[in-house]
Every structure is written in structure tokens, then in C-alpha cells.
Short mmCIF file of C-alpha atoms in Angstrom, two decimals:
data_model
loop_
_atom_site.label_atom_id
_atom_site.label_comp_id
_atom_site.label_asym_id
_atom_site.label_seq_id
_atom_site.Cartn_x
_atom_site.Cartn_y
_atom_site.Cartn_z
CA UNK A 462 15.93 34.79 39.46
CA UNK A 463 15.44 35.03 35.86
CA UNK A 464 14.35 30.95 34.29
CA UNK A 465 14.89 29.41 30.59
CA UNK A 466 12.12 28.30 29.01
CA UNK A 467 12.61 25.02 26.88
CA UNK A 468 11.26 23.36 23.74
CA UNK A 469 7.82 22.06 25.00
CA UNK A 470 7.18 18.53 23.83
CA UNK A 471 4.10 19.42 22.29
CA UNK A 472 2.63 15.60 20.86
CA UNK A 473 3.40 12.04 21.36
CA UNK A 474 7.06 11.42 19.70
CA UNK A 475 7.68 14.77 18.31
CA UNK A 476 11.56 15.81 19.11
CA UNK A 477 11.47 19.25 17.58
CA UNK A 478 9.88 22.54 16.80
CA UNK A 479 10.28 25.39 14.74
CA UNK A 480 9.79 29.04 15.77
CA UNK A 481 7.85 30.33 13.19
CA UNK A 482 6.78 33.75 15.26
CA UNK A 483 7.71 35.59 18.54
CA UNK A 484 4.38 37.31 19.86
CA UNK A 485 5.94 38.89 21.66
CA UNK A 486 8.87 41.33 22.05
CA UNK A 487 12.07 40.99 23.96
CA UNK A 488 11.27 43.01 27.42
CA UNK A 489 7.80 43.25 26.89
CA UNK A 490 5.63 42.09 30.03
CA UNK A 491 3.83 38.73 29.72
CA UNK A 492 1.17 37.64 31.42
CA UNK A 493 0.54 33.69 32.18
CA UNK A 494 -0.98 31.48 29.64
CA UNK A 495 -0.55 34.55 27.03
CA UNK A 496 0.41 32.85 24.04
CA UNK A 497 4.26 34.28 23.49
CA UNK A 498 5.41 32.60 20.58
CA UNK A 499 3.95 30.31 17.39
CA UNK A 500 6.24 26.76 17.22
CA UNK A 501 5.81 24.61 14.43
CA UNK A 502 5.66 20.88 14.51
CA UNK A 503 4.10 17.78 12.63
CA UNK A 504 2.55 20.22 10.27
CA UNK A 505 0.36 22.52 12.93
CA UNK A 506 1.42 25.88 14.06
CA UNK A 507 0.95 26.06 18.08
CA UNK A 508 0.22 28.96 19.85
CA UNK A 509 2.22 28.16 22.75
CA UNK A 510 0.92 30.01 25.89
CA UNK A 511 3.96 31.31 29.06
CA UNK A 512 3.93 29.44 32.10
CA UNK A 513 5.26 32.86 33.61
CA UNK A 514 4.30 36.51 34.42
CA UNK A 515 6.85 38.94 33.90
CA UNK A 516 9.16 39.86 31.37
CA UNK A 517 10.62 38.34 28.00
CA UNK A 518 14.41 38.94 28.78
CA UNK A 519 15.62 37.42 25.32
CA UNK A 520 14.38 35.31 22.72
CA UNK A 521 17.04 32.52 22.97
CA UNK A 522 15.99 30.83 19.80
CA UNK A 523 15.55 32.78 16.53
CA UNK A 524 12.27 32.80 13.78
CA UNK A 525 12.93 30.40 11.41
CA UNK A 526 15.28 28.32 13.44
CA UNK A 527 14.96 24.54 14.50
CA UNK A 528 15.18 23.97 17.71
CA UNK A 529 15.65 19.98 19.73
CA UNK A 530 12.86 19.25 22.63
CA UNK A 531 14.27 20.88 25.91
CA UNK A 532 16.48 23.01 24.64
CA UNK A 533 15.90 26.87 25.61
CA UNK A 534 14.04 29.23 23.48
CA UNK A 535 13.18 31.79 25.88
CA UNK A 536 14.14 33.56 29.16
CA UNK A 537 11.50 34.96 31.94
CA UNK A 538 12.37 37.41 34.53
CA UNK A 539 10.26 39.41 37.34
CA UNK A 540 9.95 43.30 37.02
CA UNK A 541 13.29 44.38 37.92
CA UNK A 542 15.53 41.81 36.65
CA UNK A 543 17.66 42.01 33.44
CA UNK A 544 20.16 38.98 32.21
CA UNK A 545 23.05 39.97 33.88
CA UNK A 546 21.04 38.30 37.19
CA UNK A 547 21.04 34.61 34.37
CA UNK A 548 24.71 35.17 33.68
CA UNK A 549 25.11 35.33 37.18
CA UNK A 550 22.91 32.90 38.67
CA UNK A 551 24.18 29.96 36.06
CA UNK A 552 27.97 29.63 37.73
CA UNK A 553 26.00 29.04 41.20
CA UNK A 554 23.46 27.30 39.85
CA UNK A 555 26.37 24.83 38.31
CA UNK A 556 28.42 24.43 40.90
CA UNK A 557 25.22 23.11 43.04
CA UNK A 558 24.84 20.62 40.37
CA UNK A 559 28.43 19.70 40.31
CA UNK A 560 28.82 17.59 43.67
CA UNK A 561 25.52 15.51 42.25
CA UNK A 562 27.53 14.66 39.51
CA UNK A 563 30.22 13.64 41.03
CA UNK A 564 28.25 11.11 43.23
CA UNK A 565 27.09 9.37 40.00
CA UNK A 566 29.62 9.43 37.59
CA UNK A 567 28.21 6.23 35.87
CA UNK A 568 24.99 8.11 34.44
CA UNK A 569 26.66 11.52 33.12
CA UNK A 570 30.37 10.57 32.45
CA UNK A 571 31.27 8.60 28.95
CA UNK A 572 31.44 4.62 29.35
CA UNK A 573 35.38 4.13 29.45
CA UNK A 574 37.06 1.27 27.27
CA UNK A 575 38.50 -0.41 30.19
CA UNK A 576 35.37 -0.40 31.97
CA UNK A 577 33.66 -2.71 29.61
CA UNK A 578 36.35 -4.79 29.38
CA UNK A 579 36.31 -4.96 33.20
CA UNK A 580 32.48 -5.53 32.54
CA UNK A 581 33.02 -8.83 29.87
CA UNK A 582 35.79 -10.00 32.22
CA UNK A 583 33.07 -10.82 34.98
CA UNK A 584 30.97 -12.71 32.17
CA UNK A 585 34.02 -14.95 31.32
CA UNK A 586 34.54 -12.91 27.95
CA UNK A 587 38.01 -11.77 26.16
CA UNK A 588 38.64 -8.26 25.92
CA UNK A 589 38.97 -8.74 22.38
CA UNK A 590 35.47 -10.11 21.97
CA UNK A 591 34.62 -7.05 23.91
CA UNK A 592 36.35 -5.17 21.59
CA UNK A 593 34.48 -6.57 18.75
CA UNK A 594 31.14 -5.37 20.06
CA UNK A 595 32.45 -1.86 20.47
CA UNK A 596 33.24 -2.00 17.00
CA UNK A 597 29.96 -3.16 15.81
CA UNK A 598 27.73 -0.56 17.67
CA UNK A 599 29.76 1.94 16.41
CA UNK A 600 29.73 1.25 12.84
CA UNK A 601 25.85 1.37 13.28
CA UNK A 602 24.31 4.31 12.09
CA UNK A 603 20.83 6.06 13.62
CA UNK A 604 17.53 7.00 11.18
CA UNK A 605 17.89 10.86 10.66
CA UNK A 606 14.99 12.99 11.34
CA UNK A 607 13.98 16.39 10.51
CA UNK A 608 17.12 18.27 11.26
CA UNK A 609 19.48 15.08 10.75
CA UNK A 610 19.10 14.20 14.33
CA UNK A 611 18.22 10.66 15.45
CA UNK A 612 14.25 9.63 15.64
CA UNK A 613 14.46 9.23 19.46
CA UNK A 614 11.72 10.68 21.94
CA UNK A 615 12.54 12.73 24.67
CA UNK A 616 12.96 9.94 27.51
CA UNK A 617 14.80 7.84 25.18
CA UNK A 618 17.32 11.04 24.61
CA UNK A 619 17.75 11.41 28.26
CA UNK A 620 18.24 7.61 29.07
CA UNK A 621 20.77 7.85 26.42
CA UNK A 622 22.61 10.80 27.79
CA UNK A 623 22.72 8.88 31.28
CA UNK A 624 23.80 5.36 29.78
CA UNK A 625 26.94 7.88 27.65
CA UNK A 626 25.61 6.67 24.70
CA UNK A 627 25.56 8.58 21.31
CA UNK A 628 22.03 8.15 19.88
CA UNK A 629 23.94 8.91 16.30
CA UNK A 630 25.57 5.77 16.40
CA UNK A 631 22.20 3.60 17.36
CA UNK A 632 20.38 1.59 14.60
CA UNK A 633 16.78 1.73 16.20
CA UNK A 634 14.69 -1.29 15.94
CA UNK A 635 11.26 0.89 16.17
CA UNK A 636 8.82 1.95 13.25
CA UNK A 637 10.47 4.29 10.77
CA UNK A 638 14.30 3.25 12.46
CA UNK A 639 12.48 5.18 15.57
CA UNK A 640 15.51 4.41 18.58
CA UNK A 641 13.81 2.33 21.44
CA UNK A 642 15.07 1.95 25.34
CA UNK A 643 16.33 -1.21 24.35
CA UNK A 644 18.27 -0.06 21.46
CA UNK A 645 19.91 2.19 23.59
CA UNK A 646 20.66 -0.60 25.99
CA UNK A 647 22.15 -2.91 23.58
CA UNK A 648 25.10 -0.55 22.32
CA UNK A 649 25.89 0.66 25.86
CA UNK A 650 25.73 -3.01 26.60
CA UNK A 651 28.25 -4.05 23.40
CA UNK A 652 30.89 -0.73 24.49
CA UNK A 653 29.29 1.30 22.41
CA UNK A 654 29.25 4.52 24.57
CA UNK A 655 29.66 8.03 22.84
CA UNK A 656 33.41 9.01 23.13
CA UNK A 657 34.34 13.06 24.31
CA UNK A 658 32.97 14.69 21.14
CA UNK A 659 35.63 16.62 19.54
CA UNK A 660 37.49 17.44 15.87
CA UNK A 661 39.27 13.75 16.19
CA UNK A 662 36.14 12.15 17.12
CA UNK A 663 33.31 13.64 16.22
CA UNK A 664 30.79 11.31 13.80
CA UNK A 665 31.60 11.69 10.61
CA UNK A 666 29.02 12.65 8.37
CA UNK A 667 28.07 11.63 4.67
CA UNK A 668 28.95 13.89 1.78
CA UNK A 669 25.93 15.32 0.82
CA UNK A 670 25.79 15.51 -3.15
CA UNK A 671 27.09 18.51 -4.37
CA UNK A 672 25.53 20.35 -6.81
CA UNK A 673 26.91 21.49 -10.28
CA UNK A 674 27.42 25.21 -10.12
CA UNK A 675 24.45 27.03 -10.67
CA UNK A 676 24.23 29.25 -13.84
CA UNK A 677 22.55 32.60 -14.90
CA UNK A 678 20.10 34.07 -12.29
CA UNK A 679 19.50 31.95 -9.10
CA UNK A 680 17.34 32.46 -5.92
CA UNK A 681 18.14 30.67 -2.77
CA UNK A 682 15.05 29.76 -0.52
CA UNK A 683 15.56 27.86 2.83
CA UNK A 684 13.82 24.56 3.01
CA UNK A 685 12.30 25.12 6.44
CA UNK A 686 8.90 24.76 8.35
CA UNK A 687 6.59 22.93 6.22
CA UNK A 688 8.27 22.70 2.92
CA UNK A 689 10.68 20.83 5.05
CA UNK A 690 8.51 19.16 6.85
CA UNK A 691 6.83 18.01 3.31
CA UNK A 692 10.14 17.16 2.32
CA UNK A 693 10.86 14.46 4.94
CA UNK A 694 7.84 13.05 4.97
CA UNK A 695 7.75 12.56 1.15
CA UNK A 696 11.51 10.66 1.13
CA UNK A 697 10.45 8.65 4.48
CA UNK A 698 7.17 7.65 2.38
CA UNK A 699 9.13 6.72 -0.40
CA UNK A 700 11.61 5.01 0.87
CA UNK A 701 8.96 2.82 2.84
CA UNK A 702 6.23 1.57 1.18
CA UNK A 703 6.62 -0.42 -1.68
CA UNK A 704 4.27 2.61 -3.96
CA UNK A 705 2.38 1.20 -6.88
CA UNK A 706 -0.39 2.50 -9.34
CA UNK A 707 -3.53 1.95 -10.60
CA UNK A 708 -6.03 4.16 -12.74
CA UNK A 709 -9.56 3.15 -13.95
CA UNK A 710 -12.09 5.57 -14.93
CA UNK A 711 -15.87 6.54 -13.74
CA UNK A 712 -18.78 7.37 -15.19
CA UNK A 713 -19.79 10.21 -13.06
CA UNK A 714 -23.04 11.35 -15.33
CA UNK A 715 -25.60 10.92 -12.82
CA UNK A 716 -23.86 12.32 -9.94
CA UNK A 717 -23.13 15.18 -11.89
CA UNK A 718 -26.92 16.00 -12.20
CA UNK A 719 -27.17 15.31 -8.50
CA UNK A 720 -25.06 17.56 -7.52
CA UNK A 721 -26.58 20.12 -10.12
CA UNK A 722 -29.74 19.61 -8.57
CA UNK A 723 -28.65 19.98 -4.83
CA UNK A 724 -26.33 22.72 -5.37
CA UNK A 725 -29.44 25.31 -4.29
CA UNK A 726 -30.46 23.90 -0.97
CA UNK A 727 -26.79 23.48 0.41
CA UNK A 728 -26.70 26.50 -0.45
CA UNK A 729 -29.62 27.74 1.25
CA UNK A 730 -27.81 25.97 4.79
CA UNK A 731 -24.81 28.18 3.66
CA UNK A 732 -22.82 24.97 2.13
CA UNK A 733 -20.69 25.32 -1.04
CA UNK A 734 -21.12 21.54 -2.18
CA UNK A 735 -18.39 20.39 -4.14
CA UNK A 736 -17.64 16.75 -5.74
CA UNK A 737 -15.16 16.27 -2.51
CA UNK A 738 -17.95 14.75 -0.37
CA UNK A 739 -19.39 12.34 -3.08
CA UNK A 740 -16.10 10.72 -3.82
CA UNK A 741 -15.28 10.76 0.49
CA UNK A 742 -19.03 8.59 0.80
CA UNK A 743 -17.38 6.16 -2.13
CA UNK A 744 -13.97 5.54 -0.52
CA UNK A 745 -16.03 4.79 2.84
CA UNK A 746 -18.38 2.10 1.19
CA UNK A 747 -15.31 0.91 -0.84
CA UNK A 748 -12.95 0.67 2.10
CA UNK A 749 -15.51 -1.28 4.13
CA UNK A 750 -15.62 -3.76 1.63
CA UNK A 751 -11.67 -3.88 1.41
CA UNK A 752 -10.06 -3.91 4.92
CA UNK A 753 -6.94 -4.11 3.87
CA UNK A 754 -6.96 -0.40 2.29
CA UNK A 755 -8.03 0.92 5.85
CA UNK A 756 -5.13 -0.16 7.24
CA UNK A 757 -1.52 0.14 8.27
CA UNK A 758 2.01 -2.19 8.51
CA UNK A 759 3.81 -2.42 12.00
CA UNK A 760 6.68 -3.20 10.58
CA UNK A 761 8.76 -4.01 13.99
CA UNK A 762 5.82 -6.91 14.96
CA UNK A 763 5.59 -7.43 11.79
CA UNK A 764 1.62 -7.03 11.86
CA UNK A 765 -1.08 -5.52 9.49
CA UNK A 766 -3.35 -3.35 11.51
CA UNK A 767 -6.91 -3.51 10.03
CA UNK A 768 -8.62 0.02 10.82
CA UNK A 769 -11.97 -0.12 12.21
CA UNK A 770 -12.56 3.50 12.15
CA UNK A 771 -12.70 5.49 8.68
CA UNK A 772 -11.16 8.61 8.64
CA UNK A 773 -10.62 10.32 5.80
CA UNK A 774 -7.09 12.41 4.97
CA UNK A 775 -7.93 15.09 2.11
CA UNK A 776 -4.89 16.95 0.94
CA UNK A 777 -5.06 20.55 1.00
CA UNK A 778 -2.44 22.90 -0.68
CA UNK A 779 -1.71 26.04 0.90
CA UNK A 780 0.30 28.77 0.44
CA UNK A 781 3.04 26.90 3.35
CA UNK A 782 2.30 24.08 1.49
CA UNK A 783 0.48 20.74 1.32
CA UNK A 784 -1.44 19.27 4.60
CA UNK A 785 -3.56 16.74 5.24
CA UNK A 786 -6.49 17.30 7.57
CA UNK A 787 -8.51 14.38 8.30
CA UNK A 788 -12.67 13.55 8.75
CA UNK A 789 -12.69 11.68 11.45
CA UNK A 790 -15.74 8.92 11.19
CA UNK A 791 -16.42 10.51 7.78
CA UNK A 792 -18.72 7.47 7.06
CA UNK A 793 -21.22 8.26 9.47
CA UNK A 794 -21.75 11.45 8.25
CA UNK A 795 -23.83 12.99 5.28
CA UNK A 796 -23.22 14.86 1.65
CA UNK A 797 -24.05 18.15 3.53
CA UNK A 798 -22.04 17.40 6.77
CA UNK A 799 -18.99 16.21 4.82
CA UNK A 800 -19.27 19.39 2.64
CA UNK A 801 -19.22 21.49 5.52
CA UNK A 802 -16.55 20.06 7.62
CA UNK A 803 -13.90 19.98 4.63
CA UNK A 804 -15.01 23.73 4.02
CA UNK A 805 -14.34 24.69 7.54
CA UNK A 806 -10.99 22.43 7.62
CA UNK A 807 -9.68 23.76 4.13
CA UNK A 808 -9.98 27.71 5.81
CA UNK A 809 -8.34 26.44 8.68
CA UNK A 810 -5.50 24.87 6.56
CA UNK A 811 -5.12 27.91 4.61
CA UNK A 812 -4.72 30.22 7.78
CA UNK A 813 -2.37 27.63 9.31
CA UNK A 814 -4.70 26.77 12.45
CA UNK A 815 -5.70 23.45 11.96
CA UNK A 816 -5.36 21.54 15.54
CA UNK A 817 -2.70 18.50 16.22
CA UNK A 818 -5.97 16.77 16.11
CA UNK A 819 -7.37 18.25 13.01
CA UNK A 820 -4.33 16.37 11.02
CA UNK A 821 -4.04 13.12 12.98
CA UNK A 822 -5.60 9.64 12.88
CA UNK A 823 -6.67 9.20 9.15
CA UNK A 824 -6.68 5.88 8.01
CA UNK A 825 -7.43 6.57 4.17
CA UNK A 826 -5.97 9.46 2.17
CA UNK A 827 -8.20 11.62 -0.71
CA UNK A 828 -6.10 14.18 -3.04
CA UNK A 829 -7.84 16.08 -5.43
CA UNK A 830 -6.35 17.23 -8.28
CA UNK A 831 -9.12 17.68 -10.44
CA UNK A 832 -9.14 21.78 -10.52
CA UNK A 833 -5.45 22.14 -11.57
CA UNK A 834 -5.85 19.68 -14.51
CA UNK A 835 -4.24 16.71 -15.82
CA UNK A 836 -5.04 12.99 -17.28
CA UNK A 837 -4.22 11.36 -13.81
CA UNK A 838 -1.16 12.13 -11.09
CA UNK A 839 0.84 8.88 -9.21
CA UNK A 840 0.05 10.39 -5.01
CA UNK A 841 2.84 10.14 -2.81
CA UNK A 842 1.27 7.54 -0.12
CA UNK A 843 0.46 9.61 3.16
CA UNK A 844 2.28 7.17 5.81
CA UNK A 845 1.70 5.23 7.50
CA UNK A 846 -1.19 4.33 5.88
CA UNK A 847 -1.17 2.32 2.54
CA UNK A 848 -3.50 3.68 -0.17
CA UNK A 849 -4.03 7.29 -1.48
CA UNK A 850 -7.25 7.83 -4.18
CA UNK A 851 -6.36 10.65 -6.92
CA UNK A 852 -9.29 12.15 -8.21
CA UNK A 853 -9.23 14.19 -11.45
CA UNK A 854 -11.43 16.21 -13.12
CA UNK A 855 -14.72 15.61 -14.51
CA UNK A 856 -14.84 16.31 -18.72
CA UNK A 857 -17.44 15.19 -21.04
CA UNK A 858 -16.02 12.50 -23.29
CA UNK A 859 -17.59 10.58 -25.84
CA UNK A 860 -17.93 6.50 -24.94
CA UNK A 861 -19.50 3.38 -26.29
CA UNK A 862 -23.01 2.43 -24.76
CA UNK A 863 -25.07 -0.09 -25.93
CA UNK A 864 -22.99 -0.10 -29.03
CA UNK A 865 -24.31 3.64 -29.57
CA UNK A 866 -21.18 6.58 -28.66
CA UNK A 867 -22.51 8.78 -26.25
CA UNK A 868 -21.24 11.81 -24.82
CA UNK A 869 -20.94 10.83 -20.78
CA UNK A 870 -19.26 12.49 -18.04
CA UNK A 871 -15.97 11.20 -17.42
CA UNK A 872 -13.34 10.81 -14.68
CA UNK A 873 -10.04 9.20 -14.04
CA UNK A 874 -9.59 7.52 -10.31
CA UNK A 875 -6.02 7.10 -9.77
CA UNK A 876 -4.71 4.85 -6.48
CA UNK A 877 -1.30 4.61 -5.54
CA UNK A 878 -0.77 1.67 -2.76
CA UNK A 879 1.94 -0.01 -0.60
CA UNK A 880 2.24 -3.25 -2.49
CA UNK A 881 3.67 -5.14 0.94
CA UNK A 882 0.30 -5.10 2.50
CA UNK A 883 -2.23 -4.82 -0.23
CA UNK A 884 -2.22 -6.95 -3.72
CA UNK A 885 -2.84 -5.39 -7.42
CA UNK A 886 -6.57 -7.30 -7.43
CA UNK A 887 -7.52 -5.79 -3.98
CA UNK A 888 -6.19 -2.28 -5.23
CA UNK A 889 -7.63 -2.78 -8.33
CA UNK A 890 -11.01 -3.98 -6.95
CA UNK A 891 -11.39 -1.08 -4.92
CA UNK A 892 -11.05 1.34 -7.08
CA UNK A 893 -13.65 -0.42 -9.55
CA UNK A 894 -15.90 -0.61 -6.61
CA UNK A 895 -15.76 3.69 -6.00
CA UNK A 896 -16.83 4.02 -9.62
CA UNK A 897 -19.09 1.97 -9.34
CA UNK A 898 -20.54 4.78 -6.13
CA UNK A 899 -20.08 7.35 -8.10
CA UNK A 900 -21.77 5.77 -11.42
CA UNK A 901 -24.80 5.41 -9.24
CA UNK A 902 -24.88 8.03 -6.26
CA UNK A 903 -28.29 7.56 -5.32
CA UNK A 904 -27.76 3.81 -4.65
CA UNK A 905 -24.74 4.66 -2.62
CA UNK A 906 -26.46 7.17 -0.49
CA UNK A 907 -29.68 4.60 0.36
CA UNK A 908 -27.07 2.27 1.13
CA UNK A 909 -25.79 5.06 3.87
#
């Protein structure tokens, strides 16, 4: 009997995927663990592989289109079969389902009104106080994800379904507005139980802001896969931390003549060294010396959580997009090593193959925007962690030493920071003590 294959949960808390690619062709023979279609989530493009040999029947879910955890994408069938056997097999397969639900109407059918009155009568409550918390739970209004559904995971979708419970109308208590078991609890607890969705019912949904007619030539491009993922992220950052700036500027003469002089033998090891792994050493040294910059805000305990590992983000732009692979324990690592790794990870980036664990974990966020120009840019924090260090490019520029103007090499280091967990002094302090690297690289590499 032909079988649907659903939305894998494919990391920790992620409740979607896009299909970016079918690999394969509707009645095309798969064999198991062939990779049969490219999904999309949290920034990585997954090769997922079939649990099945036999056929693709139909490719339930379309390229380009968003689809919820455990929902179907796909359909498998043996040699032979064709979907008429899955349009005929789902009536059976129902109706041995149905006398299950029957038996427990409690965890599929809708909480009725009079049941929770029933339910506050045994507590010694009115059913107007009842009535009360009904109307509280559902004037609360869920954290919208990617797709403007609820930031629930998977388990806490189902328990929701089973309690009759419309995750749409739950204000989650977790990180981000992230729907807990407990949340769930509470508004089936207060009457809050999703009502038969229908044109009188249904949720209704804010205005979105509509935009003045457009005129002369226009193009229309869908926001979708990582543009959109970009998109959320950006709004969620921003509308989280509490982003402030800070610029201060580097003398960067010696380690230009450093690199000038190591430049042959990395690449004699086949290395193409860049300023990148310089100003990655700095932040290292720097953030060791300033906890509170390697570090993230739990804001449902209400607890600063002090990093002990460094792991350096470095934005990337791609052709998709930006990303953000990280260098994980970039401070025990050399110039040379550092250089290689963000080579390999900036290919892998560009060809959209960078692992779930290639982009997850950083503590610390680099972006540079030195080749594209500029006096300084104002980063977009990469949450949830609280600092990001711009660095610009590298001009000669005429300064004051000794009372003498001298023509040094110059750079601006820009750091935007989430204000709730670190101060201006610390932010400022840091970024004084990376210049202070990169003014003297050969003291920063002796001090490892």
C-alpha cells in the first residue's frame, strides 16, 4: 500500500522546511537512503535521503513551498502501485481510526463551554469566573514564526491538538515567545480551547500594511527560503536586543607588514591568508578578557549565560544570501588554521552545503565589510548572542605621532551590542582592547 512521507523534523525546535529541490522525478524508482529531495531549514539546505525503495508516486508538496513538520511532502509506492491504491486505502485506513476516536473524545474533540464550567463547578468557582478565563486566553495572541505560525515544537503541537487547544491563541512563556507544555496547559486549563474553525470563527488576523500603489516598472520577487529566513531573523533580532553602537579605530600598520610578509608561505601550504584570521585571534583574546561579550540572555530565567567556549560566527554573503558559519574553538587554533577553515566554510556557504553544525553554536559574531567599502556599518546582532564586531577596510590615512603626522594604516572597528546584558564601558573596552591586537600582532600571537 502506497505511504506519505512527512516533513522530517530535521534539528532541535525547527517546525518547518522548505522544498527547495525534488531529486527526483514523480514515478521514478528510488532506492533507500537516496537523497530524493533538498529541504531548507535554519539556513542549511538538507539532502534528505528516502526511508523507502520503490517509486515516487507524487510530489505532495511543491519547490518553493513551505511546508509545517509532519505534514506530507511525498508519496512511496512498490512497483506496481499507482495512487488510485492511496485514494483507496485512506477511507479504510480512516474508518479504522474512527472507533479510536470515539473511545477518547477528550484528546481529539474541541473543549466544550459547558464542560469547563462543569470543570470550575467542582473547584467551587462561578461559571462566570469561568467565563472570564475563557476570555482572557483567548484574547492572548501566539509569537509568529516563519510562515506566521506559532513558535511551538513538534510535541508541543501535538499535545496541543490533544488538549483542543489553538496554539494561535497561546502567549508562550519560552525564549523568543517560544509556546511551552505548560503554556498550553494553562489556556486549556482557563477554557481556552480552539473552537470548530470556520468563516465565523476563524482567528482573525492583523491587517498587514498595505502598500501605496506601485508606479512605473515593478518586479515582484517572493520572499522565500533564505531571504525569508534573513528576514525573520533580522525583525526577531531587532525587536529583542536592546542594539547599540560603538566605533573606535586601529592602527593596523604592523599587521599589515605581517601579513605582507607571510602571504608566501601560506601560500606555499595552499592558504589564501586574508586579514579575517588576524581580527578572529583579537576578538578571542578580547572576549576572554570580557565575559560578558561571550555570552547570551535567557530571558524566561532571567539569567546571563557566560560562554566558556569561543566560537566565532563570520558572516558570509552569498548569492541566497547572508549566513553565518561559525569556528568552533577558534581560539585554540592558529593564523594558518583559521585561514583555512573560513576558506573551506566560505565555498561551502557559497554552494549552499554548509552542515546544521557548520552554522550552529557561535558565541561571538565577525562581519566583514571591509571589501565592499564604507566609513563603518551598525551589524544587525546575530541572536541570541549579544555583540557583533564590524570590520572595515584598511586605508592609509595620515595621523598624529609623537606630535609628527604620519601616514599609518588605518581601520574602523565597529560593535553593535545588546545593551540589557552588556554596558557602553564593557563594549567600549573591548573594542579598544582588539585594536590594541591588531596594533601589535606579534604580541598577540606570543600571547597565543
Amino acid at each position: 500500500m502506497p505511504v506519505e512521507y512527512e516533513m522530517p523534523e530535521l534539528a532541535e525546535s525547527v517546525i518547518e522546511g522548505e522544498i527547495v529541490k525534488w531529486l527526483v522525478k514523480e514515478g521514478e524508482h528510488v532506492k533507500q537512503d537516496q537523497p530524493f529531495v533538498e529541504v531548507m531549514t535554519d539556513k542549511v539546505t538538507v539532502e534528505v535521503p528516502s526511508p523507502y525503495e520503490g517509486i515516487l508516486l507524487k510530489q505532495v508538496a511543491k519547490e518553493g513551498e513551505v511546508v509545517p513538520i509532519g505534514k506530507p511532502i511525498a508519496i512511496f509506492g512498490k512497483e506496481g502501485e499507482t495512487l488510485d491504491d492511496h485514494t483507496a486505502a485512506a477511507p479504510a485506513q480512516a474508518k479504522r481510526e474512527e472507533p479510536a476516536v470515539k473511545a477518547e473524545p477528550s484528546k481529539t474533540e474541541p473543549a466544550k463551554p459547558v464542560k469547563a464550567q462543569e470543570a470550575s463547578s467542582s473547584k467551587g468557582t462561578t461559571g462566570a469566573g469561568n467565563g472570564q478565563a475563557g476570555a482572557i486566553a483567548a484574547s492572548e495572541s501566539a509569537v509568529l514564526g516563519p510562515g506566521g505560525r506559532p513558535l511551538a515544537a513538534p510535541a508541543i503541537r501535538k499535545f496541543a491538538r490533544e488538549k483542543g487547544v489553538d496554539l494561535n491563541r497561546v502567549r508562550g512563556s519560552g525564549e523568543g515567545g517560544r509556546i511551552r507544555r505548560e503554556d498550553v496547559e494553562r489556556v486549556a486549563a482557563a477554557g481556552g480551547a480552539a473552537p470548530a474553525r470556520g468563516p465565523e470563527t476563524a482567528r482573525p488576523s492583523v491587517p498587514a500594511r498595505v502598500l501605496p500603489p506601485p508606479t512605473g516598472e515593478t518586479e515582484r520577487v517572493p520572499l522565500r527560503g533564505l531571504r525569508r529566513v534573513i528576514a525573520d531573523h533580522m525583525v526577531h533580532s531587532k525587536h529583542t536586543a536592546a542594539h547599540t553602537l560603538h566605533v573606535d579605530e586601529a592602527d593596523v600598520t604592523e599587521l599589515v607588514a605581517m601579513r605582507a610578509r607571510a602571504k608566501e608561505a601560506a601560500a606555499e601550504r595552499g592558504i589564501k591568508l586574508t586579514y579575517l584570521p588576524f581580527f578572529v585571534k583579537a576578538a578571542c583574546a578580547a572576549l576572554k578578557r570580557h565575559p560578558f561579550m561571550n555570552a547570551s540572555l535567557d530571558d524566561e530565567k532571567h539569567e546571563i549565560i557566560l560562554k566558556k567556549d569561543y566560537n566565532i560566527g563570520i558572516a558570509a554573503n552569498t548569492d541566497a544570501g547572508l549566513v553565518v558559519p561559525v569556528i568552533h574553538q577558534a581560539d585554540h587554533k592558529t593564523i594558518f588554521e583559521l585561514a583555512h577553515e573560513i576558506a573551506e566554510l566560505a565555498e561551502k556557504a557559497r554552494a549552499g552545503k554548509l552542515s546544521h553544525e557548520e552554522i550552529t553554536g557561535g558565541t561571538f559574531t565577525i562581519t566583514n565589510v571591509g571589501s565592499v567599502g564604507g566609513l563603518f556599518t551598525f551589524p544587525v546582532i546575530n541572536w541570541p548572542e549579544v555583540g557583533i564586531l564590524g570590520t572595515h577596510s584598511i586605508q592609509p590615512r595620515p595621523v598624529v605621532r609623537d606630535g609628527q603626522i604620519v601616514i599609518r594604516q588605518m581601520t574602523y572597528l565597529s560593535i553593535s551590542f545588546d545593551h540589557r546584558v552588556v554596558d557602553g564601558a564593557i563594549a567600549a573596552q573591548f573594542v579598544k582592547d582588539v585594536a590594541a591586537a591588531l596594533a601589535a600582532p606579534d604580541v598577540m600571537l606570543m600571547e597565543g
